[in-house]
Coordinates of C-alpha atoms and ligand atoms in Angstrom, one line a residue:
X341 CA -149.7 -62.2 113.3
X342 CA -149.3 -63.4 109.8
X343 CA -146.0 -65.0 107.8
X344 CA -146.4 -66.1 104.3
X345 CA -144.0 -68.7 102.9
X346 CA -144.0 -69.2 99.1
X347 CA -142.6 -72.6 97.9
X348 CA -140.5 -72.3 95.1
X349 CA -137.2 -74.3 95.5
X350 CA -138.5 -77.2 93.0
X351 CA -137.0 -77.8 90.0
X352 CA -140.3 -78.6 87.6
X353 CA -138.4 -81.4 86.1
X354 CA -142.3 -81.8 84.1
X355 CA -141.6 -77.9 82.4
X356 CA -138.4 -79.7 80.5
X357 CA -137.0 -75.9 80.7
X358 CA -133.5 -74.7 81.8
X359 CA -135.6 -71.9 83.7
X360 CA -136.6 -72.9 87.1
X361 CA -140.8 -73.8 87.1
X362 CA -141.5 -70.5 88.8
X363 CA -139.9 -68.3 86.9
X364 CA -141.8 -69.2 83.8
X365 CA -143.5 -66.4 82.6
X366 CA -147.5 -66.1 82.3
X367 CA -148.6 -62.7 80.7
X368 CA -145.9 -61.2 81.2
X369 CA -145.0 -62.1 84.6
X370 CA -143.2 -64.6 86.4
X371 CA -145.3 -67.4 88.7
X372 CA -143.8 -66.6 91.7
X373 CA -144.5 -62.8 91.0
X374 CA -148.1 -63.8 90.5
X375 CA -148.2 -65.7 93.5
X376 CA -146.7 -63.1 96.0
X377 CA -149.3 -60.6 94.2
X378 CA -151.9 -62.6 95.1
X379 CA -151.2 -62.0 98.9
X380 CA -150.7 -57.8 98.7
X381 CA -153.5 -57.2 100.6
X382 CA -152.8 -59.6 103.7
X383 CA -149.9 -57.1 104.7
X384 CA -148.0 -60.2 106.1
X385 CA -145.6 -59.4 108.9
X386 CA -142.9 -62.1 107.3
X387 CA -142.5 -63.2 103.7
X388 CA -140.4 -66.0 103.2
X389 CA -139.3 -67.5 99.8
X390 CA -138.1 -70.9 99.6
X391 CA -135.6 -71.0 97.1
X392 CA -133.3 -74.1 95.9
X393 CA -133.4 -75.4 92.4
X394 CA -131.2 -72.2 90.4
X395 CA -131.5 -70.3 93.9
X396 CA -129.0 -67.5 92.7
X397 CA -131.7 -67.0 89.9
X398 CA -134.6 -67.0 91.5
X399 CA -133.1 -64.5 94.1
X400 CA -132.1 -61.8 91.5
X401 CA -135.0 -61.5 89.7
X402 CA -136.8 -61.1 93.1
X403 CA -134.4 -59.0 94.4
X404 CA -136.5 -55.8 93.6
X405 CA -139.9 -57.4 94.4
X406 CA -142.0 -54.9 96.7
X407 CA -143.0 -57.7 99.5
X408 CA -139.2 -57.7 100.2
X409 CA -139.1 -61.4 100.7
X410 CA -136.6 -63.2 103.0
X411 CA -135.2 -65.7 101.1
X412 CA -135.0 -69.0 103.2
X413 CA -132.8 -71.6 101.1
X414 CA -133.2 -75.6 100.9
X415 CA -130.6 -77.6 100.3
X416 CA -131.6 -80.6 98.6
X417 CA -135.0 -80.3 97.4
X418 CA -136.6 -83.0 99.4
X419 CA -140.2 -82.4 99.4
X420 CA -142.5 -79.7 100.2
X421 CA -142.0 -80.7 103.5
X422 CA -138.6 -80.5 103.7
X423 CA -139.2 -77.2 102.3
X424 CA -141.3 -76.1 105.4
X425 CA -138.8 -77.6 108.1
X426 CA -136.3 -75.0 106.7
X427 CA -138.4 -72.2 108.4
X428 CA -138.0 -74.1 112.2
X429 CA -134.6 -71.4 112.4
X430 CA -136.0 -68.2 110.9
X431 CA -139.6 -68.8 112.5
X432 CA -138.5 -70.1 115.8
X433 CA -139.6 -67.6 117.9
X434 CA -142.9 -66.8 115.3
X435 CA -146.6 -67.2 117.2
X436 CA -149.1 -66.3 114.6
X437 CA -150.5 -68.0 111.8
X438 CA -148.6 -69.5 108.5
X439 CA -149.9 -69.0 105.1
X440 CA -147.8 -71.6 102.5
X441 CA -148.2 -71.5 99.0
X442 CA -147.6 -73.5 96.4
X443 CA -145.1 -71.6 94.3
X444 CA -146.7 -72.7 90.9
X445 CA -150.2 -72.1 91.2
X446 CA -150.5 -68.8 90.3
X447 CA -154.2 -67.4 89.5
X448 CA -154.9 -67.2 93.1
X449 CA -157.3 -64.1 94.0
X450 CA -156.2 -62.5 97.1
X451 CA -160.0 -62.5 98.3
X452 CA -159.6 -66.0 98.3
X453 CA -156.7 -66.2 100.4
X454 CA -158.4 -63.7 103.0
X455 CA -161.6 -65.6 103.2
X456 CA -158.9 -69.1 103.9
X457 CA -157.3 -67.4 106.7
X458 CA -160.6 -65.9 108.4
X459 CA -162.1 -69.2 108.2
X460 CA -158.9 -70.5 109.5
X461 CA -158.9 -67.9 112.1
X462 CA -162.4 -68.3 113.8
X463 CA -162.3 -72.3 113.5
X464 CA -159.4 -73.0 115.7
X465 CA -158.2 -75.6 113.5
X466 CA -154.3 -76.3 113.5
X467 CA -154.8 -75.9 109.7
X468 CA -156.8 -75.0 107.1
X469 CA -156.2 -75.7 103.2
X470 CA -157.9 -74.7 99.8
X471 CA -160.1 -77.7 97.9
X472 CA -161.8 -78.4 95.3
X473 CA -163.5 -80.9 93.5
X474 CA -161.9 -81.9 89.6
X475 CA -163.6 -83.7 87.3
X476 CA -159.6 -84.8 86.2
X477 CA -157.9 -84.6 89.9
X478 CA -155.4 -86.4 88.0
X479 CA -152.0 -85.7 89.9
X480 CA -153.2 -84.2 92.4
X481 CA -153.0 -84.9 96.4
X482 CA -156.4 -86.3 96.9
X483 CA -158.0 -85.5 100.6
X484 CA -160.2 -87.5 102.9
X485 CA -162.8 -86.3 105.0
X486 CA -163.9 -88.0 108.6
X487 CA -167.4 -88.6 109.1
X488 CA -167.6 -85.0 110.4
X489 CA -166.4 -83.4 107.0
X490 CA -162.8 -82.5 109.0
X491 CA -159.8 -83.6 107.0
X492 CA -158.6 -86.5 107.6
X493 CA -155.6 -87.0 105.8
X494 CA -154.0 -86.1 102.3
X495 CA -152.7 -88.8 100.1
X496 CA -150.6 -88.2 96.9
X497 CA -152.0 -89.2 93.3
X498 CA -149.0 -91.6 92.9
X499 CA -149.6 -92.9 96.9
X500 CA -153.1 -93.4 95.9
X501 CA -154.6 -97.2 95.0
X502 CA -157.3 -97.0 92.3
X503 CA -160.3 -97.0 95.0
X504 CA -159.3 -93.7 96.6
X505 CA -158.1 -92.3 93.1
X506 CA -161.9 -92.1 92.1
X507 CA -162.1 -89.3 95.3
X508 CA -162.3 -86.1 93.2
X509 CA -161.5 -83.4 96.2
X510 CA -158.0 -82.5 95.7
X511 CA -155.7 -80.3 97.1
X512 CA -154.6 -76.9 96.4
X513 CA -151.3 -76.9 97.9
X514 CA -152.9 -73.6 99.9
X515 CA -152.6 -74.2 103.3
X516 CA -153.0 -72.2 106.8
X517 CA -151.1 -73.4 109.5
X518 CA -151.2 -72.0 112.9
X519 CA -147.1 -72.2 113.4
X520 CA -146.7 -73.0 116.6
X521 CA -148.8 -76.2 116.1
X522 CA -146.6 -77.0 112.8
X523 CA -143.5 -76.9 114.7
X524 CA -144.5 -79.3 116.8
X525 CA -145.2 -82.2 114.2
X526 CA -142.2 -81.1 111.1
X527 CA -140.2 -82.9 112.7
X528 CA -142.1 -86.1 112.8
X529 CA -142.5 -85.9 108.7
X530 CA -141.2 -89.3 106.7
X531 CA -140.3 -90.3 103.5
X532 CA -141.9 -93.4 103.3
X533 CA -143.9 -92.6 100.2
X534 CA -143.5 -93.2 96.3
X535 CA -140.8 -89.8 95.7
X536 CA -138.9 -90.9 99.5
X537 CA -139.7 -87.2 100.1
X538 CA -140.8 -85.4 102.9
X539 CA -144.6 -84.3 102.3
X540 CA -145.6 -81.3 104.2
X541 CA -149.5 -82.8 103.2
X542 CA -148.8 -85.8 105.5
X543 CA -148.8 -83.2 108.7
X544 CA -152.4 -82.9 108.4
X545 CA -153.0 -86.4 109.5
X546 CA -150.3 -85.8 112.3
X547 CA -151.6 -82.5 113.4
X548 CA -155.2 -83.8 114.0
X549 CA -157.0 -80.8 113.4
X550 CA -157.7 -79.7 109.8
X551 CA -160.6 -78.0 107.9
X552 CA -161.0 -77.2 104.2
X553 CA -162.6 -74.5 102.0
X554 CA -163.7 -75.7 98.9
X555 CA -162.8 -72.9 96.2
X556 CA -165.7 -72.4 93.5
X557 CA -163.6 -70.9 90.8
X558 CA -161.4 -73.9 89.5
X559 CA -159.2 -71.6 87.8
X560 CA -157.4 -70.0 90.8
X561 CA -156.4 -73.2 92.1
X562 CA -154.5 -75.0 88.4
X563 CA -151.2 -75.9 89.5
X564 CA -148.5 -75.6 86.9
X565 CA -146.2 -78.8 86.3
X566 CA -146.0 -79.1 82.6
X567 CA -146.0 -76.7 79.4
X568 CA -149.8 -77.7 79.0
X569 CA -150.7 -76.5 82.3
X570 CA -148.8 -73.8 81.2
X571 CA -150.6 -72.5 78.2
X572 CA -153.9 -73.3 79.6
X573 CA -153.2 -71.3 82.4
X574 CA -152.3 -68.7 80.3
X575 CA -155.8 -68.7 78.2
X576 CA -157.5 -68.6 81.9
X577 CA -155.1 -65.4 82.8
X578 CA -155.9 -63.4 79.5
X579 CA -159.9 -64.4 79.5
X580 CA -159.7 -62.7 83.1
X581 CA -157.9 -60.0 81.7
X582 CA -160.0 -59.3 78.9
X583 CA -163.2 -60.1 80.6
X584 CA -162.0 -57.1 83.6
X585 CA -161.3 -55.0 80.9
X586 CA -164.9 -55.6 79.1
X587 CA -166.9 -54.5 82.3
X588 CA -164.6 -51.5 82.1
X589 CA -165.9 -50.2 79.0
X590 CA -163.9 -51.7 76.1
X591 CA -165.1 -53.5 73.4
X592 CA -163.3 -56.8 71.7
X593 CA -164.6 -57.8 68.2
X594 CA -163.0 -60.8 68.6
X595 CA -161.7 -61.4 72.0
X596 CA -160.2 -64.8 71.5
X597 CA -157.8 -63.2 69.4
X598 CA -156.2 -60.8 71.4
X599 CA -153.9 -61.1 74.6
X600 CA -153.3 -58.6 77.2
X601 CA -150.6 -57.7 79.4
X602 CA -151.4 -57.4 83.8
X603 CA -150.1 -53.9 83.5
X604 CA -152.0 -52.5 80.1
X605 CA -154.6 -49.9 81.1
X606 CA -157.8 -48.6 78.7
X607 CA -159.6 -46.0 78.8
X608 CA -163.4 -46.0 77.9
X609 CA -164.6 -46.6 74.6
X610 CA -161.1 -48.4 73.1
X611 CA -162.4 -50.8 70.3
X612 CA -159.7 -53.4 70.1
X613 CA -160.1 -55.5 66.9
X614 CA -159.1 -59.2 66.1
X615 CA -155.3 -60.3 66.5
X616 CA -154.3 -57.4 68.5
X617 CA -151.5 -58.0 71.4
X618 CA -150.4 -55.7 74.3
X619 CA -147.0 -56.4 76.4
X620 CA -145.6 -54.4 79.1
X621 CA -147.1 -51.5 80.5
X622 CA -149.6 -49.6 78.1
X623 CA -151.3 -47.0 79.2
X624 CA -154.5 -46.8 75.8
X625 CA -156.5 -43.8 76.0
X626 CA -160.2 -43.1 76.0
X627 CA -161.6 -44.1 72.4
X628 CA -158.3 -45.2 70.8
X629 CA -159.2 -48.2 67.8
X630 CA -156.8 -50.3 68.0
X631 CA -156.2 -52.9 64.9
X632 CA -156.5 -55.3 63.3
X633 CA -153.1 -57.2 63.8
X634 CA -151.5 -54.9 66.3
X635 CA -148.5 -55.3 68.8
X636 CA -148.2 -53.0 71.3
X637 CA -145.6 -52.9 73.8
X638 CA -144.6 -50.1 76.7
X639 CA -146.5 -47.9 74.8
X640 CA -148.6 -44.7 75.8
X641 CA -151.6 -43.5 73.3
X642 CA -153.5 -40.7 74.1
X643 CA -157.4 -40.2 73.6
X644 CA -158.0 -41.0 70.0
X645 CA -155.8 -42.4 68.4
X646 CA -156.5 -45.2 65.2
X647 CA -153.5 -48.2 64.9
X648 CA -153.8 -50.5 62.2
X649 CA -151.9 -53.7 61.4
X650 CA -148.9 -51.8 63.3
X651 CA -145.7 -52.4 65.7
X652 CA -145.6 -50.1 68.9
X653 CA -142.4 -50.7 70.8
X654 CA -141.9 -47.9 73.6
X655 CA -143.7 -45.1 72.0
X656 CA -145.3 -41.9 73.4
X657 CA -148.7 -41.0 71.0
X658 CA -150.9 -38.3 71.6
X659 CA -154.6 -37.4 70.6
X660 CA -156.0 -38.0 66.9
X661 CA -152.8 -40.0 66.2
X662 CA -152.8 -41.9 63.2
X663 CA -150.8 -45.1 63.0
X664 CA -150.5 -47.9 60.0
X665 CA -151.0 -49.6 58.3
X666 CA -147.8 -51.9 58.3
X667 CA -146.1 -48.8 60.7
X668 CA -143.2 -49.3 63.3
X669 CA -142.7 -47.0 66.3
X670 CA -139.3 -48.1 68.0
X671 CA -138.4 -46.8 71.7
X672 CA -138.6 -43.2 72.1
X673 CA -140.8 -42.0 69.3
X674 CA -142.8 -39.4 70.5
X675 CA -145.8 -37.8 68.4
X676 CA -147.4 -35.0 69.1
X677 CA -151.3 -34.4 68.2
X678 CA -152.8 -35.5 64.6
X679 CA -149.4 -36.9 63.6
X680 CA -150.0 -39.6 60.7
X681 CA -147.4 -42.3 60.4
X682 CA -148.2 -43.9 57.4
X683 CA -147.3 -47.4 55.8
X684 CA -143.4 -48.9 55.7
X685 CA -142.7 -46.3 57.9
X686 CA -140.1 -46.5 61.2
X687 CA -139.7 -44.0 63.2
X688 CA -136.7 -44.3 66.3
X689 CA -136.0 -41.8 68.3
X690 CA -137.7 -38.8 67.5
X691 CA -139.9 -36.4 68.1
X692 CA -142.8 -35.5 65.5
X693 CA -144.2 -32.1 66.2
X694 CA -148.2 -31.3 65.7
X695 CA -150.0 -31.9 62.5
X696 CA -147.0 -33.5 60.7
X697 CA -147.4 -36.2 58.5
X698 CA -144.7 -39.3 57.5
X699 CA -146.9 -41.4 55.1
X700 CA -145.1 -44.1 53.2
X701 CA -141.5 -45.5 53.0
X702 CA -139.3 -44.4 55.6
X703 CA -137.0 -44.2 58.2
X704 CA -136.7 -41.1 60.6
X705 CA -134.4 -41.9 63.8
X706 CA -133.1 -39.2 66.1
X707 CA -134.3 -36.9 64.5
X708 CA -136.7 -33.5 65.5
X709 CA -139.7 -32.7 63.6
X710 CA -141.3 -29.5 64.2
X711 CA -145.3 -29.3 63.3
X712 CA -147.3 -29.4 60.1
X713 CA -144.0 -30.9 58.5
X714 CA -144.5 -33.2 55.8
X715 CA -142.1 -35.9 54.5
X716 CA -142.2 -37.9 51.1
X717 CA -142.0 -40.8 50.4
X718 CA -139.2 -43.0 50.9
X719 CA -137.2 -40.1 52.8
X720 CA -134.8 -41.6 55.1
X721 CA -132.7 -40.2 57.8
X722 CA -129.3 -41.2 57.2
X723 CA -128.3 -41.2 60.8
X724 CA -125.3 -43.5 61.4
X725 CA -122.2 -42.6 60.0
X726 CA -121.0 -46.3 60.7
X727 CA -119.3 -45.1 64.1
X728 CA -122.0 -42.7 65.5
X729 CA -125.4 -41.7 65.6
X730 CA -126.1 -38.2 64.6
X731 CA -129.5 -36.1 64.6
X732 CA -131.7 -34.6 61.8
X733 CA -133.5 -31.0 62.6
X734 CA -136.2 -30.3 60.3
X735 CA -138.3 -27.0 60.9
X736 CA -142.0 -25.9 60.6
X737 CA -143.7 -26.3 57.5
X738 CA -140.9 -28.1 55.9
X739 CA -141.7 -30.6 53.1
X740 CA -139.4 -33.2 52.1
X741 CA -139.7 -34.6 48.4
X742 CA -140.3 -38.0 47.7
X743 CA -136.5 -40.5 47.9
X744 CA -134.9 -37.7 49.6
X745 CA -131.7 -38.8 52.1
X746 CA -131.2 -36.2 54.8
X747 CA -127.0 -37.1 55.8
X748 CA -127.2 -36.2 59.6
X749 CA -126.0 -34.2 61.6
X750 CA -128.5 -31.8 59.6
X751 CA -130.6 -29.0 60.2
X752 CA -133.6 -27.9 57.8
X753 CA -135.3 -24.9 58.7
X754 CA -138.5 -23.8 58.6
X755 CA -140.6 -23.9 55.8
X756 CA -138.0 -25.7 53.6
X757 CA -138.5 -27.8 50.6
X758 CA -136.3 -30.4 49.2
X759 CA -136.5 -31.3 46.0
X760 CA -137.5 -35.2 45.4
X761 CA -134.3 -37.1 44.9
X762 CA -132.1 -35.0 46.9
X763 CA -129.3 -36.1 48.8
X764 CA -128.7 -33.8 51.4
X765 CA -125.7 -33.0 53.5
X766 CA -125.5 -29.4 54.4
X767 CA -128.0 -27.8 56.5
X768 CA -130.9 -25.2 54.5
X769 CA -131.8 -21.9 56.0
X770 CA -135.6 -21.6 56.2
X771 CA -137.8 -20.5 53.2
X772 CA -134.9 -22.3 51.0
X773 CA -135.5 -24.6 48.1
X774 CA -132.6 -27.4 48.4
X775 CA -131.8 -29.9 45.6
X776 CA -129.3 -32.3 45.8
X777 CA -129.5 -34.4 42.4
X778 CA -127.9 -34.5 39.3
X779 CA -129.7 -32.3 36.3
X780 CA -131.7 -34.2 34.0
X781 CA -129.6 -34.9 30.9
X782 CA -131.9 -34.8 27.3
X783 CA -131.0 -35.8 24.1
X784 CA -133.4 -35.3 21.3
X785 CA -134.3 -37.6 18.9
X786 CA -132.0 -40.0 20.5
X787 CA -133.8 -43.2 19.8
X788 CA -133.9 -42.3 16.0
X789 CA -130.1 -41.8 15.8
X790 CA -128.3 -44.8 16.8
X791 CA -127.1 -47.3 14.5
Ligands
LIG1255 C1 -148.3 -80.6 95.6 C2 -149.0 -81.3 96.8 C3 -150.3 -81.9 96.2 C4 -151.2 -80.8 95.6 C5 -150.4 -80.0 94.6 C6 -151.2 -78.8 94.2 C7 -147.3 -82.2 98.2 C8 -146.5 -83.4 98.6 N1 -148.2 -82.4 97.3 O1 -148.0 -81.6 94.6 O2 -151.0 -82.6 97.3 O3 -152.4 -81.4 95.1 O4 -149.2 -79.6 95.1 O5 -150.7 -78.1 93.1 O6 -147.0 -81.1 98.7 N2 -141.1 -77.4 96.2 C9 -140.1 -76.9 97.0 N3 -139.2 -77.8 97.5 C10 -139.2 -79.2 97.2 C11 -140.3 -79.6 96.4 C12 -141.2 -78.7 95.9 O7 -140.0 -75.7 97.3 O8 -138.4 -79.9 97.7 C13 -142.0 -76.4 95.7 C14 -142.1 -76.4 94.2 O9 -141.2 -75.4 93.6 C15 -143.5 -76.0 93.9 C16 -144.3 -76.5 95.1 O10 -143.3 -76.7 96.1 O11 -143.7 -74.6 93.8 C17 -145.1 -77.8 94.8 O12 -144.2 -78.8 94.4 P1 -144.6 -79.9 93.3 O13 -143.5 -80.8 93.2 O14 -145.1 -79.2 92.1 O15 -145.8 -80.6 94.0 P2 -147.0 -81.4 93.4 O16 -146.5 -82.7 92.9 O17 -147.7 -80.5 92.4
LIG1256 CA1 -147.2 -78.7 91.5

């Protein structure tokens, strides 16, 4: 029997934020998302959230979360003990084991937190927490060993005196508790220490009976307290990222450059060049070339497709696609095969049908496009009447001439031109030539004849 607590009732007075600490975000997702993805595979019978600091907060954007968590609430924040003494109710009757984790330290791999709880589970120890050896344990809870390498005790940075601040083998704030044991020393914790908080490290001393795993990779242990931490967890999380994504088959001309969201997915082949950035869920298909200087958001490309120096917000591309340079596809543009979007071009709302092709200069929002239709430049769909959006039709075949303003609601229909400079606001039956301008006005000789 497993229950998993995740601490996250501090406030991170260190982050300097209005956001609670564990709600900061790190590619995309939250810490405390991170953490409780880090124990999906343990299929916990209990997960419980500690929640204080901005509780209401923390609650609703968990809400929704898949683990379902139980959220236990402490009221102050008094220590990570403290925090741990709030599960004597909801656990009372609980005989397994109890995972804790730290709420901000989030690049945990779940086959680390297996490995803890099996080496927990055939030791027999009362608990079992996650090391490791810094070359800067600075801050950290520094643990001592007895002569038989079991813990002996944990002792905070601040707690420390300078001789047993040179110990490098700090702890995690992982821990694996068997509960019943736990319940028996909580309530013994005091706060005779340099924060007068209650520590949950100083049970290990009380419960007599510790062991330790040393973790190899130091990244899945870095605790977050400050914006530093922060942003250098970050690099760590996107050089995972891209590195998982290399050994899947996609190259990175510059990798350094580019960030990457959790939920992005490539296919083989993608070439991402420098300064290229993914948020949200992509889904980028087999053999897409993506950049330079891309952002891509919430975004599906088919097989294929080429995006240079571009803004992808929401949009669905298929195959042979061609995007940029300097385009912008907004939420719900959807392109169907060898569309090219060309540069200073937006496109909102709309659907572009098969071979069609929207090269320079300008704005198409809700508006249909059927296939092989071909728009000049700087044609704009004048969609917004100042009150209401209203949609533009444009058939088969159609060609728009260069600066030509289509005044939705407007139909064209197939195989239509407009003449360049037209300003259209009725719609045009198909095989039509529509222009919408003033005639040219000519005056001979007129240079010659003024005074
Ligand atoms: C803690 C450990 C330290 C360890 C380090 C690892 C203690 C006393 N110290 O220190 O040994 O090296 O983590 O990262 O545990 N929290 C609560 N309620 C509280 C206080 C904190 O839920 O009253 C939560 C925080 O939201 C956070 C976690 O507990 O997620 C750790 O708290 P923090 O204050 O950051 O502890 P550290 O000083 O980092
Ligand atoms: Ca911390």
């Amino acid at each position: 029997m497993l229950a998993i607590a995740v601490l996250a009732a501090g406030k991170g007075t260190r982050m300097k934020s209005d956001r609670p600490k564990v709600l900061q975000p790190l590619a995309g997702a939250t810490l405390v998302e991170r953490v409780m993805a880090s124990t999906a595979t343990l299929s916990p019978e209990r997960m419980l959230l500690i929640v204080g600091h901005q509780a209401e907060r923390v609650e609703a954007e968990l809400q929704q979360h898949p683990s379902k968590p139980e959220f236990v609430l402490q009221q102050p924040q008094n220590g990570t003990g403290h925090a741990v003494q709030q599960l004597l109710a909801p656990l009372a009757d609980f005989g397994g084991d109890l995972l804790v984790l730290n709420g901000d330290v989030p690049l945990l791999r779940s086959e680390t937190l297996e490995a803890l709880l099996n080496s927990h589970r055939n030791s027999g120890n009362a608990v079992t927490l996650l090391t490791a050896h810094l070359e800067d344990p600075t801050g950290y809870g520094r643990v001592f060993l007895d002569a038989d390498g079991a813990v002996q005790e944990i002792i905070e940075h601040r707690d420390c005196s300078d001789e047993q601040r040179s110990n490098t083998l700090i702890n995690a704030g992982i821990y694996c508790f068997h509960w019943p044991r736990l319940q028996q020393v909580l309530p013994k914790l005091s706060s005779d220490n340099d924060q007068g908080e209650l520590y949950l490290t100083d049970t290990v001393a009380l419960l007599g009976s510790a062991g330790h795993q040393i973790v190899d990779d130091l990244s899945e242990i870095s605790g977050i307290n400050n914006r530093a931490q922060l942003a250098q967890c970050e690099g760590m999380l996107q050089e995972r990222l891209r590195q998982q994504w290399m050994a899947a088959g996609v190259s990175f001309i510059d990798p350094a450059s580019c960030t990457l969201s959790e939920h992005t997915r490539f296919g083989r082949d993608v070439i991402i060049e420098p300064q290229c950035h993914f948020r949200g869920n992509n889904t980028i298909g087999d053999g897409c070339r993506i950049g330079p200087g891309s952002l891509i958001t919430d975004s599906t490309l088919e097989h294929d497709v080429h995006v240079v120096l571009s803004m992808l917000n929401g949009a669905t591309v298929s195959s042979s696609c061609r995007i940029g340079p300097y385009a912008h596809l907004r939420p719900e543009a959807v392109l169907a095969r060898d569309v090219r979007i060309g540069n200073f071009v937006e496109v909102k709302k709309s659907q572009l049908g098969e071979g069609s092709k929207v090269n320079h200069l300008s704005y198409i929002g809700d508006a249909e496009l059927g296939c092989h239709v071909n728009v000049g430049a700087g044609t704009i769909t004048a969609n917004y009447d100042g009150v209401s959006k209203h949609r533009t039709t444009i058939g088969d075949g159609s060609k728009t001439g260069a600066n030509s303003v289509l005044v939705a609601p407007i139909k064209l229909g197939r195989n239509v031109t407009v003449g360049a400079g037209s300003t259209l606001t009725k719609d045009v039956p198909d095989n039509a030539l529509a222009l919408g301008r003033a005639r040219q006005l000519l005056k001979q000789d007129w240079a010659g004849s003024r005074p």
